[in-house]
mmCIF file of C-alpha atoms in Angstrom:
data_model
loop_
_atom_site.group_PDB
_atom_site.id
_atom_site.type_symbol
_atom_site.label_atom_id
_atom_site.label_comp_id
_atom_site.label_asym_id
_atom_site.label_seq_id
_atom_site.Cartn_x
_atom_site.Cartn_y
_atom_site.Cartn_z
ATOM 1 C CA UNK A 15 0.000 0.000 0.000
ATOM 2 C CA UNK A 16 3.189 2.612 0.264
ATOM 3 C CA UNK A 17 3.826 2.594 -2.835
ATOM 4 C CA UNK A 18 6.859 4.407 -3.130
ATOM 5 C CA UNK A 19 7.863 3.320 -6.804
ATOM 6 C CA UNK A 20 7.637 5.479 -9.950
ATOM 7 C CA UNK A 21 7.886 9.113 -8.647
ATOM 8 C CA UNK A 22 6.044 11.942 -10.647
ATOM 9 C CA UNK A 23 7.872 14.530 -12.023
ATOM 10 C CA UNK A 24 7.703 16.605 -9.365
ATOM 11 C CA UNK A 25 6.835 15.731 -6.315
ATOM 12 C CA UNK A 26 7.246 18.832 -4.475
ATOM 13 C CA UNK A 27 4.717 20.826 -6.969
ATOM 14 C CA UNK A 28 2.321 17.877 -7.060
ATOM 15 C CA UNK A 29 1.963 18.006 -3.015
ATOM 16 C CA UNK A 30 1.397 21.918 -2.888
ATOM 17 C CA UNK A 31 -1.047 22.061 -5.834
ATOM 18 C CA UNK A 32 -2.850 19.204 -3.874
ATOM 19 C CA UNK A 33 -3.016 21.111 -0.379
ATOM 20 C CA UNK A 34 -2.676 24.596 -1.729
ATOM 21 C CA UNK A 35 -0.147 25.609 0.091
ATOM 22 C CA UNK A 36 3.806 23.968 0.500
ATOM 23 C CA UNK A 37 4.655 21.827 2.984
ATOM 24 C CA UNK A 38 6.623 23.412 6.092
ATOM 25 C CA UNK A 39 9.342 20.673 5.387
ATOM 26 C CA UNK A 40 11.087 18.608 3.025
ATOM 27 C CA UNK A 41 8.921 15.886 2.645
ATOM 28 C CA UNK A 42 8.809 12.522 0.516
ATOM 29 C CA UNK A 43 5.649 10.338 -0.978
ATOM 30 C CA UNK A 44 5.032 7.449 1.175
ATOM 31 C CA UNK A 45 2.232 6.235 -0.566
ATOM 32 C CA UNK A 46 0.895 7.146 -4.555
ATOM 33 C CA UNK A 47 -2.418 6.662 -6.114
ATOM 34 C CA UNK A 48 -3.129 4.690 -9.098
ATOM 35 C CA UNK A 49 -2.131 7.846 -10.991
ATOM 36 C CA UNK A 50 0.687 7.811 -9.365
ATOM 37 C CA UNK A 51 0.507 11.291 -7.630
ATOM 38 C CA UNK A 52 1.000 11.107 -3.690
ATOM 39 C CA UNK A 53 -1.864 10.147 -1.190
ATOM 40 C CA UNK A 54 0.436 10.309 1.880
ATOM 41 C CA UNK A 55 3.700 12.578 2.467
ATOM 42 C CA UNK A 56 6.007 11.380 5.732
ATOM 43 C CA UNK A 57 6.787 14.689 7.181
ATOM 44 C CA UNK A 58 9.950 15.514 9.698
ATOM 45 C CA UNK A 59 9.303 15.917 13.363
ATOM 46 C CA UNK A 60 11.299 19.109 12.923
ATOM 47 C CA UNK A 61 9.596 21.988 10.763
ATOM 48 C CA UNK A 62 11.879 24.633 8.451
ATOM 49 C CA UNK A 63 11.409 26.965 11.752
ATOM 50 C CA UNK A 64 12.687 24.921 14.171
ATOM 51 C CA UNK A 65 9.187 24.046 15.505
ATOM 52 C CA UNK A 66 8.453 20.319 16.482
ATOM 53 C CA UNK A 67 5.816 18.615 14.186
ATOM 54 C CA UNK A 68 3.888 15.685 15.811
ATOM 55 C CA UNK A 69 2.249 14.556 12.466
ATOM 56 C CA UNK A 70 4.622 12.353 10.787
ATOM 57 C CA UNK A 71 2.408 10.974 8.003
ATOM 58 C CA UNK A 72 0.303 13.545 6.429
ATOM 59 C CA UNK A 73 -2.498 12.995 3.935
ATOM 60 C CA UNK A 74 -2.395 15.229 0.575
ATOM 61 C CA UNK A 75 -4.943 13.765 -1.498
ATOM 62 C CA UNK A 76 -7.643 15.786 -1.931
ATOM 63 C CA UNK A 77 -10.142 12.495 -2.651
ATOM 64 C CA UNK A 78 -9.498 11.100 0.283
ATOM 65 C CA UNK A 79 -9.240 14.280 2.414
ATOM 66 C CA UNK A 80 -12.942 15.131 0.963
ATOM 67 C CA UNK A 81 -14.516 11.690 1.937
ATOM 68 C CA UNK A 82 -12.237 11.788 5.385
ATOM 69 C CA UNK A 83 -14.272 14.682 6.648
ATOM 70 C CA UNK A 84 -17.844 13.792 5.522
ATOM 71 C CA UNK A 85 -16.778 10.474 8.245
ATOM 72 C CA UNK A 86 -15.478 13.190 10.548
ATOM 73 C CA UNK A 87 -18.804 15.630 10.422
ATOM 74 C CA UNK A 88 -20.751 12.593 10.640
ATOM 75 C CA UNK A 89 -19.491 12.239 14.418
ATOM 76 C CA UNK A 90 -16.570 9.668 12.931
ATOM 77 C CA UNK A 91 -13.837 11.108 15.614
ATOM 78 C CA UNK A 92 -16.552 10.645 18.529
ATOM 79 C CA UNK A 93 -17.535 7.028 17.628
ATOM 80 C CA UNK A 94 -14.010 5.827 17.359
ATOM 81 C CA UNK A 95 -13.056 7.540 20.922
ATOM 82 C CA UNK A 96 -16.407 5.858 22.316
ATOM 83 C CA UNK A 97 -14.934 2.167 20.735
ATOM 84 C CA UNK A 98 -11.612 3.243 21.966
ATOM 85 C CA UNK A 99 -13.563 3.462 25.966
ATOM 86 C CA UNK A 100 -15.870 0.247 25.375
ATOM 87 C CA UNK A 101 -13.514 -1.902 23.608
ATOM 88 C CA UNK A 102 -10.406 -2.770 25.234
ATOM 89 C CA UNK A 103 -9.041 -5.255 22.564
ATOM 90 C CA UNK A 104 -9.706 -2.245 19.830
ATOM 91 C CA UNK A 105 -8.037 0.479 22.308
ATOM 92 C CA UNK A 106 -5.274 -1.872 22.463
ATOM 93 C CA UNK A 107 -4.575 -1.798 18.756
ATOM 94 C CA UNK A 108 -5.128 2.017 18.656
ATOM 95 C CA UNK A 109 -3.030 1.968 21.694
ATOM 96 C CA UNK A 110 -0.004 -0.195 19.301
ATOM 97 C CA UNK A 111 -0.584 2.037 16.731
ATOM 98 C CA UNK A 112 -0.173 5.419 18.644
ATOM 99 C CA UNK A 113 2.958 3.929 20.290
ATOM 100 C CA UNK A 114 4.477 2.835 16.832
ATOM 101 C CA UNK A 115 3.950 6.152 15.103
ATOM 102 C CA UNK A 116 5.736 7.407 18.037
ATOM 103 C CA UNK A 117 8.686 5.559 17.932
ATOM 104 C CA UNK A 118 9.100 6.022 13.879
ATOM 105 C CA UNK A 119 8.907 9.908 14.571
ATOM 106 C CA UNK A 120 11.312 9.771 17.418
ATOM 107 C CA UNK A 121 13.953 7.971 16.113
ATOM 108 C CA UNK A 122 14.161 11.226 13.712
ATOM 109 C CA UNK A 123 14.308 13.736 16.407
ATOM 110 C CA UNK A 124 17.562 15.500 17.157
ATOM 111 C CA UNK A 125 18.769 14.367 20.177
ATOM 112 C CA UNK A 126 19.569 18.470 20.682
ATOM 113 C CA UNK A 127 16.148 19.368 19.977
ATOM 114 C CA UNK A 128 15.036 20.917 23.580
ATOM 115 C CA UNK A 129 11.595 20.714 22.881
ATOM 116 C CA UNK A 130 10.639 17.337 20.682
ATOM 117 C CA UNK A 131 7.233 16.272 19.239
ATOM 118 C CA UNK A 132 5.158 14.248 21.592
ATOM 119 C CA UNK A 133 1.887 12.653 21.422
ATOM 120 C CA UNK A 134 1.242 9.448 18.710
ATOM 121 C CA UNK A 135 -0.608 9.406 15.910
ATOM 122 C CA UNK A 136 -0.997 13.231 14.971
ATOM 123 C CA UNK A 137 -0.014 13.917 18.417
ATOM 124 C CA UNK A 138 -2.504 12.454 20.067
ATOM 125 C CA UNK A 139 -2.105 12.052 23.976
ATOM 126 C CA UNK A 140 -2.722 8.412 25.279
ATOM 127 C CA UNK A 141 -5.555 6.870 23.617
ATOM 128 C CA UNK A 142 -7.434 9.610 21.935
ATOM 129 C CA UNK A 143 -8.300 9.917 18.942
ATOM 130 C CA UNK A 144 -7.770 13.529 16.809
ATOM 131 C CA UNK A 145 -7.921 13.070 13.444
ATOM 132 C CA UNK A 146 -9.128 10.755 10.913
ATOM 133 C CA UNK A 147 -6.916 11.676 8.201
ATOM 134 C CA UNK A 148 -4.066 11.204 9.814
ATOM 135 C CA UNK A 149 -4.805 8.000 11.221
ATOM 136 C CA UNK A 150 -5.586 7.070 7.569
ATOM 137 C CA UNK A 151 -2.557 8.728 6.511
ATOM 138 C CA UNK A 152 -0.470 6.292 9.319
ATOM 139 C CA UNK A 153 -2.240 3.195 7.838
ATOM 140 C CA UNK A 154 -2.094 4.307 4.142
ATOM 141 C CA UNK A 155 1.670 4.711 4.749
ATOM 142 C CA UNK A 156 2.170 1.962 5.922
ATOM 143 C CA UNK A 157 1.402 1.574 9.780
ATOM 144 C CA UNK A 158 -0.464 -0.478 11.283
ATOM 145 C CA UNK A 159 -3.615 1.028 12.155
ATOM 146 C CA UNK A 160 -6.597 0.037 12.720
ATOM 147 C CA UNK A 161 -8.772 3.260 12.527
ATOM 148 C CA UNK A 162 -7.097 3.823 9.231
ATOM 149 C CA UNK A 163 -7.544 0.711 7.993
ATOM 150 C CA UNK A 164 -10.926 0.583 8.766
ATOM 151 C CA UNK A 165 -11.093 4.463 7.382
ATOM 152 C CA UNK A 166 -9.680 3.099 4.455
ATOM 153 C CA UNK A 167 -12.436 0.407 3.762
ATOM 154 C CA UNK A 168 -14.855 3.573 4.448
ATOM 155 C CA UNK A 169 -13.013 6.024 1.518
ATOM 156 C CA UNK A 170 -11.460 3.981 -0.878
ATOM 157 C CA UNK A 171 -11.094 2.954 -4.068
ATOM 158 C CA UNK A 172 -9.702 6.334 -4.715
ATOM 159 C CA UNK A 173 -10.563 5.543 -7.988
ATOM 160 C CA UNK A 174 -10.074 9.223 -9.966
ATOM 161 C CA UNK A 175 -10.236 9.229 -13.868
ATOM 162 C CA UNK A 176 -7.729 12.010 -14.200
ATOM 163 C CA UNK A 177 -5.486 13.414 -12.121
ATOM 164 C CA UNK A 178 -6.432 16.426 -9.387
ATOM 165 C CA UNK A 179 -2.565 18.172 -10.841
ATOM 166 C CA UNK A 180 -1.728 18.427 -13.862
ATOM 167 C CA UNK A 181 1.819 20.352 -15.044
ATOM 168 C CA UNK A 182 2.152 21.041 -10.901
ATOM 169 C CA UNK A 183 -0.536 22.877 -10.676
ATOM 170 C CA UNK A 184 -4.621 21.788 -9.241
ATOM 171 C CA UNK A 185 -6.189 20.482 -12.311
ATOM 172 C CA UNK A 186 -9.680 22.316 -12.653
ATOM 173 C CA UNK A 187 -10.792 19.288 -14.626
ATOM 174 C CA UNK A 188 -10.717 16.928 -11.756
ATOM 175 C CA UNK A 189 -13.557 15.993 -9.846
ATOM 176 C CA UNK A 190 -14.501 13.351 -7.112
ATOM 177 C CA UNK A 191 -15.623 10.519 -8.617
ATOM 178 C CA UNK A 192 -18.804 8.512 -7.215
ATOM 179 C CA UNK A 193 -17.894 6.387 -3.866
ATOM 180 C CA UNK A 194 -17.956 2.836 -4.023
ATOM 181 C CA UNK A 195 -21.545 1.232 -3.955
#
C-alpha cells in the first residue's frame, strides 16, 4: 500500500497544488495513487522553523481528504473515541498504533532538539483519537492502524479518472468521482 515506486515529475509541486499551500518541510511520498501522484507525504518531526511537528504521516490527497471529513462531520472522531472506551481489545490496537507512530517519529528527532514532538498518531495524547486523516494517513503509509484501515475500507477505491494536478498545478478538470456502492 506505500507505494513508493515510480515518482512523478515533481513531487514537491504535485503536493502543494494538492493542499494549496507547501509543505513546512522537506517531505517525501510514502504512498501514490493509481495515478501515481501522492496520497500520503512522511513529514519531519522538525519543521523549516525549528518548531516540532507531531504529524509524521500527512495525507495530501484531496479524494481522500474530501470523503475523510464527511466520516469526521458525521461524528466519525466521537464514535471511534467511544470504541476506543468500550472496547479494550480495539483500544489496544489504537493503543499499538499510537505507540508505533511514536517511535518512527522519534527515532528522527535531534537528540539536541530541547523541545521534541510528543503525542502518537498526529499527536494524540494516550488513547485519543484527533484526526481521521491522519490516522488514515499512518495506515495508508504503511502503519499499522486500525482506525485507518478501517477508514480506508470507508473512503477507498480512490478511484479518480484524471489526475487532481496536472503540469504542478490543481487540475480544474478533476472531480470526485462517485464512492464505491
Amino acid at each position: 500500500m506505500n507505494d513508493q515506486t515510480a515518482p512523478a515529475s515533481d513531487d514537491d509541486a504535485a503536493i502543494t497544488a494538492q493542499l494549496g499551500r507547501a509543505m513546512r518541510a522537506p517531505s517525501q511520498v510514502a504512498s501514490r495513487c493509481h495515478l501515481r501522484l501522492p496520497i500520503v507525504a512522511k513529514v519531519p518531526p522538525v519543521l523549516n522553523s525549528g518548531e516540532p511537528f507531531p504529524t509524521h504521516y500527512w495525507l495530501t490527497c484531496p479524494l481522500a481528504h474530501r470523503r475523510i471529513a464527511r466520516l469526521e462531520s458525521a461524528g466519525g472522531v466521537r464514535a471511534y473515541d467511544a470504541r476506543v472506551q468500550d472496547d479494550p481489545a480495539f483500544a489496544k490496537a489504537v493503543a499499538g498504533a499510537h505507540s508505533a507512530y511514536a517511535k518512527e517519529r522519534d527515532r528522527l528527532v535531534p537528540d539536541s532538539m530541547p523541545h521534541p514532538p510528543r503525542g502518537g498518531v498526529a499527536g494524540a495524547a494516550g488513547s485519543g483519537i484527533k484526526c481521521l486523516h491522519a490516522h488514515y494517513a499512518h495506515h495508508r503509509g504503511g502503519g499499522e492502524n486500525p482506525i485507518g484501515a478501517e477508514v480506508a475500507a470507508s473512503i477507498e477505491p480512490l478511484n479518480c479518472a484524471s489526475g487532481c494536478v496536472a503540469d504542478g498545478k490543481r487540475s480544474p478538470d478533476w472531480r470526485e468521482p462517485q464512492a464505491k456502492p
